Short mmCIF file of C-alpha atoms in Angstrom, two decimals:
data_model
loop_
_atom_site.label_atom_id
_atom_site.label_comp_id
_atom_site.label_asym_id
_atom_site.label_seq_id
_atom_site.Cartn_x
_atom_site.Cartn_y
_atom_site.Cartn_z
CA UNK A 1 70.13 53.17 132.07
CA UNK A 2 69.48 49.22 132.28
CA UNK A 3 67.20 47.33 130.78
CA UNK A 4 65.12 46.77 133.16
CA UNK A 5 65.26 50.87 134.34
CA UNK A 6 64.48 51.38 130.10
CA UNK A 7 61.46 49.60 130.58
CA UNK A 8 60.13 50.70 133.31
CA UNK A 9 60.34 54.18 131.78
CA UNK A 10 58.47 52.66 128.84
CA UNK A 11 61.38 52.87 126.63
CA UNK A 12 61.04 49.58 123.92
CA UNK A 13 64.65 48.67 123.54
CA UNK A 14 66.77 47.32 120.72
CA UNK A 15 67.42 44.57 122.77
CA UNK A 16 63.62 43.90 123.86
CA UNK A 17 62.98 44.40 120.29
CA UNK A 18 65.26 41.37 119.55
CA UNK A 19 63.80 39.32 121.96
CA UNK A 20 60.40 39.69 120.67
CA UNK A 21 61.53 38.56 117.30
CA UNK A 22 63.12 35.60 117.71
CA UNK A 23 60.61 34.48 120.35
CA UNK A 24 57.49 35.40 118.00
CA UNK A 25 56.17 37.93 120.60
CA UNK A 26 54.65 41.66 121.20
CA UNK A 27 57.59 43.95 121.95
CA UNK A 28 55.06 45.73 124.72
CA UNK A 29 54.76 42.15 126.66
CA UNK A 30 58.61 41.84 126.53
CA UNK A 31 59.04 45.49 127.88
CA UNK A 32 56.07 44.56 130.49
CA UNK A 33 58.01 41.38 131.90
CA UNK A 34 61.29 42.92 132.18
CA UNK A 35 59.73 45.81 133.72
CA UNK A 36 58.79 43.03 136.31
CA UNK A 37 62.00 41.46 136.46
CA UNK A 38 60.74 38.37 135.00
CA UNK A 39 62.53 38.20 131.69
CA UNK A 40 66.63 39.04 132.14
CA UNK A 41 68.61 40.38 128.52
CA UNK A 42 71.49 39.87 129.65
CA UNK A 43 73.10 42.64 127.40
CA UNK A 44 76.75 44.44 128.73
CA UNK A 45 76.15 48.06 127.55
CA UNK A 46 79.91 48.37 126.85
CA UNK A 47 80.39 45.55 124.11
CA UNK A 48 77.05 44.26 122.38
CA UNK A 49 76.93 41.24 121.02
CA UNK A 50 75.03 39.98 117.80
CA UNK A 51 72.94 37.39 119.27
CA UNK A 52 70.88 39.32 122.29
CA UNK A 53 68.49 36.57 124.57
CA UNK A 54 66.09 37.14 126.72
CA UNK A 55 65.88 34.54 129.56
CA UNK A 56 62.32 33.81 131.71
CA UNK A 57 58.95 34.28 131.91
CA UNK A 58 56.90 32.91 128.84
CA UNK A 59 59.95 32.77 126.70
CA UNK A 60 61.80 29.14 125.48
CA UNK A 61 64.02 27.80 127.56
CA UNK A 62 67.64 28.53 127.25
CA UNK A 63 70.91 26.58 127.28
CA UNK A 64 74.37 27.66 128.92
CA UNK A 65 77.95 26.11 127.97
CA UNK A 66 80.29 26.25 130.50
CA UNK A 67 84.04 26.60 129.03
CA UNK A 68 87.42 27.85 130.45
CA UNK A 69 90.65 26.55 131.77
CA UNK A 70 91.88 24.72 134.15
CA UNK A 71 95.38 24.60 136.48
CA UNK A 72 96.00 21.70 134.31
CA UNK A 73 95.19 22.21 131.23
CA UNK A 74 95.79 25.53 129.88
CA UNK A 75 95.09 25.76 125.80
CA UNK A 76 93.71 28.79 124.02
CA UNK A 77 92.87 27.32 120.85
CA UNK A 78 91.22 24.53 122.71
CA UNK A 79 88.67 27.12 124.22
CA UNK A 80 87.95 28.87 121.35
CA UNK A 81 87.24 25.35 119.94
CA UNK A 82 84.81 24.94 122.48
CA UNK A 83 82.94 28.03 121.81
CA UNK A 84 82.56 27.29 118.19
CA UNK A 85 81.42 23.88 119.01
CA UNK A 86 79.07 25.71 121.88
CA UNK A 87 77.27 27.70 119.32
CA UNK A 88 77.03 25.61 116.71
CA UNK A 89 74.97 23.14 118.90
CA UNK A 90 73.12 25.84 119.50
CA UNK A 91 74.29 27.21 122.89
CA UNK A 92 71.89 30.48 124.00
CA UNK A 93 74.79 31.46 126.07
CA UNK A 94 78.67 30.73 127.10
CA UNK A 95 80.45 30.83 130.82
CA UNK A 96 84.23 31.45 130.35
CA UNK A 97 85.44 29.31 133.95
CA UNK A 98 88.68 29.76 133.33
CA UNK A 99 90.99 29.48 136.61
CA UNK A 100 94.15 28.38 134.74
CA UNK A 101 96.87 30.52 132.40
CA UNK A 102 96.43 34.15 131.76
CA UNK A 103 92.90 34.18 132.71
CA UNK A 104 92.34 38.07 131.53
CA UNK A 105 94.25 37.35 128.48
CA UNK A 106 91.99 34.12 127.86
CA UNK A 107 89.07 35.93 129.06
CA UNK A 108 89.22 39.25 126.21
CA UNK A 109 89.96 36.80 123.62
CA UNK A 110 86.73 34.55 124.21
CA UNK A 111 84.86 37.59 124.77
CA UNK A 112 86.14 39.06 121.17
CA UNK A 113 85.26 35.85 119.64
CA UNK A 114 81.75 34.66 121.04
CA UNK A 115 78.76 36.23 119.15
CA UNK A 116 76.55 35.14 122.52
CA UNK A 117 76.04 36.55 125.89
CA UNK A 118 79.07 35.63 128.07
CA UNK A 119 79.12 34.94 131.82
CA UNK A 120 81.96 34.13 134.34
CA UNK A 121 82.58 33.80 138.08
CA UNK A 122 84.59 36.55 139.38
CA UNK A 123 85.53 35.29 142.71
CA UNK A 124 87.67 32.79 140.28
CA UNK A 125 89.73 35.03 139.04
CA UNK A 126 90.07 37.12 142.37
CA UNK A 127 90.86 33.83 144.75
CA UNK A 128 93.50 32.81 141.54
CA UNK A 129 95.30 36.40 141.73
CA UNK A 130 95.28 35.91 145.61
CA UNK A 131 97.01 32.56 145.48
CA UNK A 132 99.63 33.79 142.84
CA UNK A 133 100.60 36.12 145.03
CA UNK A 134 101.74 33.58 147.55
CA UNK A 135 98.24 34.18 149.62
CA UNK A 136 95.60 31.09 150.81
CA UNK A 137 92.25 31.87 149.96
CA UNK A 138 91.87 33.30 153.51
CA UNK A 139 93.79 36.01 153.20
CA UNK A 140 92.10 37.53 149.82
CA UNK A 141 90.96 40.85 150.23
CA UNK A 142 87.32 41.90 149.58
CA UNK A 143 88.18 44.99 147.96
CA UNK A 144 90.18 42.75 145.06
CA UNK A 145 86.48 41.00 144.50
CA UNK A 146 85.01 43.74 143.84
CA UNK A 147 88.24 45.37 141.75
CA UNK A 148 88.47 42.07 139.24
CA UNK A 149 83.82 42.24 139.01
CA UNK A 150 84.11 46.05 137.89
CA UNK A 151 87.04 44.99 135.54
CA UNK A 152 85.08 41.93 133.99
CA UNK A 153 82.22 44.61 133.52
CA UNK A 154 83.77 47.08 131.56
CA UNK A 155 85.02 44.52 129.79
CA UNK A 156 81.84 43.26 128.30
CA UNK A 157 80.95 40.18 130.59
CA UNK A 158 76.88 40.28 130.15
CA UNK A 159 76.21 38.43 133.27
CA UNK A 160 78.36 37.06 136.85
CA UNK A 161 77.54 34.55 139.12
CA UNK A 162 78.19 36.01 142.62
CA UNK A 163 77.56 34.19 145.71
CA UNK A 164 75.54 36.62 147.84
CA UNK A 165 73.61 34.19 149.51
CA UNK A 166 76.30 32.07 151.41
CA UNK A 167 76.04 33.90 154.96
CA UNK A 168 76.85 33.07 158.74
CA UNK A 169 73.95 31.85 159.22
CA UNK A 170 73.51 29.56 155.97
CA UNK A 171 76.97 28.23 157.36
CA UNK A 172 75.83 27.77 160.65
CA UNK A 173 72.78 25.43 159.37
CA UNK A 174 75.37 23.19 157.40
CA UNK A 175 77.63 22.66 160.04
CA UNK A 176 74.43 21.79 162.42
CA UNK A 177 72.75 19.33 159.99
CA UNK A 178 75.76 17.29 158.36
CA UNK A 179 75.73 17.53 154.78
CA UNK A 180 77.30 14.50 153.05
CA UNK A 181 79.13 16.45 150.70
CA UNK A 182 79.12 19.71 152.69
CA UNK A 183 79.83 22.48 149.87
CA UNK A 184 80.70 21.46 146.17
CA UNK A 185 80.41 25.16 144.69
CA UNK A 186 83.86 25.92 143.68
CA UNK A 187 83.08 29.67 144.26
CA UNK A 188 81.00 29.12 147.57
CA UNK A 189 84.04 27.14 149.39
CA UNK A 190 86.46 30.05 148.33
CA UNK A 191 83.73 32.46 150.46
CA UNK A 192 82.98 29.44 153.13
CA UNK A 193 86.58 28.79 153.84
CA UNK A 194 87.28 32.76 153.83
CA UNK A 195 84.20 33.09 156.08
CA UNK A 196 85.48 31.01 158.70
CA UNK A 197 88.87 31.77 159.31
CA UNK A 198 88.41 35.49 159.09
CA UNK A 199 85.24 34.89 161.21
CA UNK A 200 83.35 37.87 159.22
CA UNK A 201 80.48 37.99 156.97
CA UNK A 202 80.54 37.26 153.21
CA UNK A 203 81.19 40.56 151.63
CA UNK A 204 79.14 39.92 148.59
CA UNK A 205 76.27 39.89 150.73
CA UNK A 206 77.96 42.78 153.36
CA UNK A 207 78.41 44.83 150.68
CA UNK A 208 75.79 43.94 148.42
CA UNK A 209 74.51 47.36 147.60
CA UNK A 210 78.43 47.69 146.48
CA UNK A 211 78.10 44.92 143.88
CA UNK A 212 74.54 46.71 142.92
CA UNK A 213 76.38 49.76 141.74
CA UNK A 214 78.32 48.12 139.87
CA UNK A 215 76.23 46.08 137.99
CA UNK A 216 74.00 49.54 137.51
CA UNK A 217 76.44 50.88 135.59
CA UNK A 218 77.43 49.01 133.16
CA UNK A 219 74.00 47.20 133.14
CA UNK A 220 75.56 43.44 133.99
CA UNK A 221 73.43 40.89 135.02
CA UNK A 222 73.28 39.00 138.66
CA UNK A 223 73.32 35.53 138.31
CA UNK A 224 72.86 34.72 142.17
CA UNK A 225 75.07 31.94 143.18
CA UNK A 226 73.65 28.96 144.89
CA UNK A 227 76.78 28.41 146.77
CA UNK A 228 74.87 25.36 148.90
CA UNK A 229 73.76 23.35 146.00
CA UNK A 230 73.44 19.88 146.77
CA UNK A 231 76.47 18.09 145.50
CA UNK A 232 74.44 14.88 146.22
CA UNK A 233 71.09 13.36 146.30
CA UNK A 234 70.77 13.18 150.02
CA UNK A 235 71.73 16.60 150.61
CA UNK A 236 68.90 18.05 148.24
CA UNK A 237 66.29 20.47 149.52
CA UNK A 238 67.77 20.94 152.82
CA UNK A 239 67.99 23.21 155.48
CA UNK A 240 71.11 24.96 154.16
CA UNK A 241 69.62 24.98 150.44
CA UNK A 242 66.55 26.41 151.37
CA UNK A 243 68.27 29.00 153.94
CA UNK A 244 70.42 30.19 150.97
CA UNK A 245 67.20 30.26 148.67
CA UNK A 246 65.25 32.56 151.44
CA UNK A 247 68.30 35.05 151.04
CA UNK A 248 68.51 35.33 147.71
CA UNK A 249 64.69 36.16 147.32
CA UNK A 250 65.55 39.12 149.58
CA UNK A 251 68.15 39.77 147.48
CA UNK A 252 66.51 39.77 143.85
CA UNK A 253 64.01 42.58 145.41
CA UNK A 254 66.71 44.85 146.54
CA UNK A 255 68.38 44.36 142.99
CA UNK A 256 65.10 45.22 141.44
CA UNK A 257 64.92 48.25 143.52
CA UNK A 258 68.17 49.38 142.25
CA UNK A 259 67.12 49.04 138.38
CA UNK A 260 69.44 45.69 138.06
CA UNK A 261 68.76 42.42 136.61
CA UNK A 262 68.73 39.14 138.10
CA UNK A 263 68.35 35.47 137.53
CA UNK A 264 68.62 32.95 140.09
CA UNK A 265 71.17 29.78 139.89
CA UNK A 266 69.72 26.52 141.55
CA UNK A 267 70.45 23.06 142.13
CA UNK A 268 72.59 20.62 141.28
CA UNK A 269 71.88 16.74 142.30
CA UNK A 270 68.10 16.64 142.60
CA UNK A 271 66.13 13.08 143.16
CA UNK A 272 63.48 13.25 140.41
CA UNK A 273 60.76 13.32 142.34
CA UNK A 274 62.09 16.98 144.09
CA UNK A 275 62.42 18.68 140.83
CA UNK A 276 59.03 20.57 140.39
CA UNK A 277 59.04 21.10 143.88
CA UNK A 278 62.71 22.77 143.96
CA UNK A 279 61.66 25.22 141.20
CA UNK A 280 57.97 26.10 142.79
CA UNK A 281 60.01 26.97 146.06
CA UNK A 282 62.65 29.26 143.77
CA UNK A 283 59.86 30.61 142.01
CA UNK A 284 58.03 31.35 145.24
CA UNK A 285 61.23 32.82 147.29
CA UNK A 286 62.33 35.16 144.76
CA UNK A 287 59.45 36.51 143.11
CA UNK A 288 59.31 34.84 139.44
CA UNK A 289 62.97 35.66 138.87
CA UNK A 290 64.55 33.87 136.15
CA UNK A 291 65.63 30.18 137.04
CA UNK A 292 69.05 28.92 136.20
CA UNK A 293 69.41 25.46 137.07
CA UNK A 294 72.77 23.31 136.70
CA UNK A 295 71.22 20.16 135.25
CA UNK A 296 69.97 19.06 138.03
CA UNK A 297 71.18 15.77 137.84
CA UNK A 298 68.70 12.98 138.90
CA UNK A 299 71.31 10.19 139.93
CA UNK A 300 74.85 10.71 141.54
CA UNK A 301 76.27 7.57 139.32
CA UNK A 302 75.66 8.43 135.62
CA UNK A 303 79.54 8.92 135.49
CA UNK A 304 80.71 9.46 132.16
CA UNK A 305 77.14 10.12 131.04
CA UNK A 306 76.37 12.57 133.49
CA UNK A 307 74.56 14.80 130.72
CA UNK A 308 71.86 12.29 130.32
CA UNK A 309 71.41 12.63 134.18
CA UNK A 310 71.48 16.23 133.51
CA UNK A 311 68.92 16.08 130.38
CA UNK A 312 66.13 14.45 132.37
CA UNK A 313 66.35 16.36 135.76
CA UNK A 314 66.69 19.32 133.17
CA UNK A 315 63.04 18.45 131.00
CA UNK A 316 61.81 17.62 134.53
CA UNK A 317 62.48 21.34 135.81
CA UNK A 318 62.03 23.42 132.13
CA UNK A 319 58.52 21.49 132.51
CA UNK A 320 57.91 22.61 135.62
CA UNK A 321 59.04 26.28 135.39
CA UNK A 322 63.00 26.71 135.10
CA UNK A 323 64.19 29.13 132.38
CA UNK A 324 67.57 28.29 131.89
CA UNK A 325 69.64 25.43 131.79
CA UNK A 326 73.22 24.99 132.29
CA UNK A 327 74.84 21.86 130.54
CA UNK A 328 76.87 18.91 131.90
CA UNK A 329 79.03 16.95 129.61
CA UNK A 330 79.82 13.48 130.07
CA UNK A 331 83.20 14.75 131.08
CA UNK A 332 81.04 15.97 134.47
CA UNK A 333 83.11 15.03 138.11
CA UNK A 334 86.05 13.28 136.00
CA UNK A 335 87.85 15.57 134.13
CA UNK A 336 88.04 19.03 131.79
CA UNK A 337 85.59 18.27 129.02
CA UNK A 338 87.23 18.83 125.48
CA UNK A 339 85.89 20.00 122.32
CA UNK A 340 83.17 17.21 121.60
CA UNK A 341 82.14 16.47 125.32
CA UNK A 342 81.01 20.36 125.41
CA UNK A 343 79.38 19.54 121.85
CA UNK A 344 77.44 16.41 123.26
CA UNK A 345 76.61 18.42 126.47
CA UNK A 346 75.19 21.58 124.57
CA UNK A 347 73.12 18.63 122.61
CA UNK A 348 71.69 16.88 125.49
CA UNK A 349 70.18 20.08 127.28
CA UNK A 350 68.84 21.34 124.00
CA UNK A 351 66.90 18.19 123.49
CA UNK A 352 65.23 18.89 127.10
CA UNK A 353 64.89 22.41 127.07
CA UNK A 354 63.19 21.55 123.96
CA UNK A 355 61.01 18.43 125.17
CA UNK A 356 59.70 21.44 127.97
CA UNK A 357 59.07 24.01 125.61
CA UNK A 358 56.43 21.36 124.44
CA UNK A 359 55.23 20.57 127.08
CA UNK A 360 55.30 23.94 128.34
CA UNK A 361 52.53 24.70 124.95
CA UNK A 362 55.52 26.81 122.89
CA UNK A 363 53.91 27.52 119.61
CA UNK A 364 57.60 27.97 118.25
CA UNK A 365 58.57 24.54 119.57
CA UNK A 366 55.42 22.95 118.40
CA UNK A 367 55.64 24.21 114.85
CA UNK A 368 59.70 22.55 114.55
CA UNK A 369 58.13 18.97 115.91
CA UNK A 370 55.11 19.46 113.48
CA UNK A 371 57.53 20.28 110.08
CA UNK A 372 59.87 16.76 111.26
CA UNK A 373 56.55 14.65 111.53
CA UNK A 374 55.45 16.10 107.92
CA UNK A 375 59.69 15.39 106.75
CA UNK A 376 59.00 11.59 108.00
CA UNK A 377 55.67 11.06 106.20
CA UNK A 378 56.48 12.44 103.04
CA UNK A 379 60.33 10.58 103.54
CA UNK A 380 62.49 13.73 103.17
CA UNK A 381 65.31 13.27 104.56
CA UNK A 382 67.23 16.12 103.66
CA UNK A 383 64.77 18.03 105.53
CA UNK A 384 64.73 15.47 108.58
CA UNK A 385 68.22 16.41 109.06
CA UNK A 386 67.70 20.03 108.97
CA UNK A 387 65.10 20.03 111.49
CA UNK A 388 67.19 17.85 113.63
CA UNK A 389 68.86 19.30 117.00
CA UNK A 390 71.62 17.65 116.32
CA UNK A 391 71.99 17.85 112.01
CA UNK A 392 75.25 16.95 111.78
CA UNK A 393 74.95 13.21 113.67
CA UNK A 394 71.99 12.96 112.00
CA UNK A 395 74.00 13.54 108.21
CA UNK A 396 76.83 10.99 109.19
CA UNK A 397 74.22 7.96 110.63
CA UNK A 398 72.45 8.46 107.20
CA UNK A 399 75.27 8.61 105.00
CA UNK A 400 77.25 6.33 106.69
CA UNK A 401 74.52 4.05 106.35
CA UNK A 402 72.86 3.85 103.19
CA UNK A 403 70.05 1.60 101.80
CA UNK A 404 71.17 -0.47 98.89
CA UNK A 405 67.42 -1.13 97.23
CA UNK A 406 64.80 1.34 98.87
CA UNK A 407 66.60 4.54 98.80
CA UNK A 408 63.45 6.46 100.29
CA UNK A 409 63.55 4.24 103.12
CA UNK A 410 66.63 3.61 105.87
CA UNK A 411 68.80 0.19 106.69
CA UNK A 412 66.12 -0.41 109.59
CA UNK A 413 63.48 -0.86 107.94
CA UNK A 414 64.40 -1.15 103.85
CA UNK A 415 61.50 -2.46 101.92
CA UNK A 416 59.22 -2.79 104.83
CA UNK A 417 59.18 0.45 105.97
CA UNK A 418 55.78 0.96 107.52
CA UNK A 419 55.25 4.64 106.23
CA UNK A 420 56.19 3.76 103.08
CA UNK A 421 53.94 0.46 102.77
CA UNK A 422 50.97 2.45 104.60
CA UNK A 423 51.41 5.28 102.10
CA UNK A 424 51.25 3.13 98.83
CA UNK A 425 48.62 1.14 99.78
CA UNK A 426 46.25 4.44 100.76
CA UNK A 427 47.49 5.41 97.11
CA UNK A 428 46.26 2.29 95.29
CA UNK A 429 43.15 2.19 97.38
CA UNK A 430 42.36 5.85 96.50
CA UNK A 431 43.62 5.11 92.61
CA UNK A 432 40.12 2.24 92.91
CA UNK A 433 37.82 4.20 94.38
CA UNK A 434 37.83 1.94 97.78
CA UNK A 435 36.45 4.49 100.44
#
């Protein structure tokens, strides 16, 4: 059985058990909300892994690293570096994207090596297998989808992004209202492009209740696919989004139906001021389902610091309701990110999943912001660092900058450091009885 099938039967989990614990809740409230579909644990019942998270309603707000290969750059070591760097920034979850090299090969290694949930995008692996065998795109078989998704699940993935919702129709509204920057999904061209020459549905979403079964048995998680994310400001919240959006809603109840879990993958480049409103809409189309959201990044010209455009569109939507973040790097529309772009990526969406667990009233949250503020009064600074999202940045500005006279204080301030000043002073007025 699934998770969510386990807790519909009442049955409290090891994995909702784990949940509850690290998110400081009632096991019976976890088993509730994933009875609902609300909260995904993305948990692959053939290889467990020892972190388990729970993503969704009422729960803090997760991070994803993406990782993987490229046609150009194929390096093992370099993508087991970026794991460790992933999780030791504190990554909830890694996505292995891998479409260069020995992609199985690179794919069982990262999945023996990463102690957190692992995703990937089948279709990659599938349209790369069709092109080594001297075949375009257009000419991949369905069946070999489906083939390289069932292998990927026995295999231990916990969760796939699969682009069900990319259908005729959703094609037909892009081609009528003149996107800018048309389709910038990697996995949604592969289906558009296949779509269109073969002039035949997309069989993720023909054969959806195929993809179902799959996921049944080995209890995988849907990511659904937004395959007509904006890839620019003026194409958000369009017709072809929304069309897309209104399928996958009808989609997350039919995966519900079969006992399977689902989270929902959203935009992309988002003005600001279309953020809340983007994840009311998701929330509203499909239910409640988990919200995965790839930044979304509030300007289209933050090259090169692209996760800072992806850290404020991403506080902006955790605020308003998203559940899951996926990271940018500053390595975003230039170039495969290396070892400490993935680092400063993880980083950046911590600090705004973070900043909207406050805002969002997490007691958990609240507590860590409440322990730095007592660290910076009293002038601890060994504990300022370990309360710090990012400790070891933290460590090297201190260290590398020490004060040479007022060692409580830093090189900012020195000997007129206003805590410091404020704190003596309510001392010596204490020490003579002023009131």
């Amino acid at each position: 059985m699934t998770q969510i099938e386990m807790a519909r039967k009442g049955v409290l989990t090891d994995e909702m058990r784990s949940v509850a614990i690290s998110e400081g809740k009632d096991p019976d409230e976890i088993m509730s909300l994933v009875a609902q579909g609300l909260i995904a644990i993305p948990a692959n019942r053939n290889l467990k892994k020892p972190q388990i998270k729970g993503v969704g309603k009422d729960l803090s707000i997760k991070v994803n690293a993406n990782i993987g290969t490229s046609s150009d750059q194929v390096d093992l070591d370099m993508e087991l570096s970026k794991l460790k760097a992933s999780v030791e920034a504190g990554a909830d979850t890694v996505m292995d994207l891998s479409t260069g090299g020995d992609i199985g090969w690179i794919r069982k290694r990262i999945t023996e090596a990463t102690p957190i949930p692992l995703g990937t995008v089948p279709i990659y692996q599938a349209a790369v297998q069709t092109t080594r065998d001297d075949r375009g795109i257009i000419h991949m078989d369905p069946d070999e989808i489906f083939d390289v998704i069932e292998q990927q699940a026995r295999e231990g993935v916990d969760f796939v992004t699969v682009h069900c919702g990319i259908t005729t129709l959703a094609l037909e509204r892009l081609r009528a209202q003149g996107r800018i920057t048309d389709i910038v999904s990697r996995g949604g061209a592969f289906l558009a492009t296949w779509m269109l020459y073969n002039k035949e549905q997309n069989p993720l979403y023909a054969q959806f209740d195929r993809l179902l079964d799959i996921a049944y048995e080995h209890d995988v998680t849907l990511s659904l696919g937004d395959s007509l994310r904006p890839g620019c400001l003026a194409d958000a919240t369009d017709h072809a989004q929304i069309e897309e959006l209104i399928v996958l809603g009808q989609l997350t109840k039919r995966a519900w139906g079969h006992n399977v879990q689902v989270m929902i993958e959203g935009p992309g480049h988002v003005p600001l001021n279309q953020v809340e409103m983007n994840i009311q809409l998701q929330k509203r189309l499909c239910h409640g389902a988990p919200f995965y959201v790839l930044g979304p990044l509030v300007t289209d010209i933050a090259s090169g610091h692209d996760h800072i455009a992806c850290a404020i569109g991403g506080a902006v939507a955790g605020m308003a309701g998203a559940d899951f973040l996926c990271y940018v790097t500053p390595a975003e529309h230039l170039a495969l990110p290396g070892v400490e772009d993935v680092r400063e990526g993880v980083i950046a969406s911590k600090i705004a999943a973070h900043a909207a667990d406050l805002a969002r009233g997490n007691k958990l949250a609240w507590e860590k912001d409440l322990a730095m503020a007592h660290a910076r009064k009293t002038l601890d600074w060994d504990k300022q660092i370990a309360l710090s999202l990012d400790p070891r940045k933290a460590r090297a500005y201190r260290e590398n900058s020490k004060p040479k006279s007022e060692e409580e204080a830093c090189t900012m301030c020195g000997p007129f450091c206003a805590i410091k000043l404020v704190r003596e002073y309510f001392n010596d007025s204490e020490a003579s009885g002023c009131a």
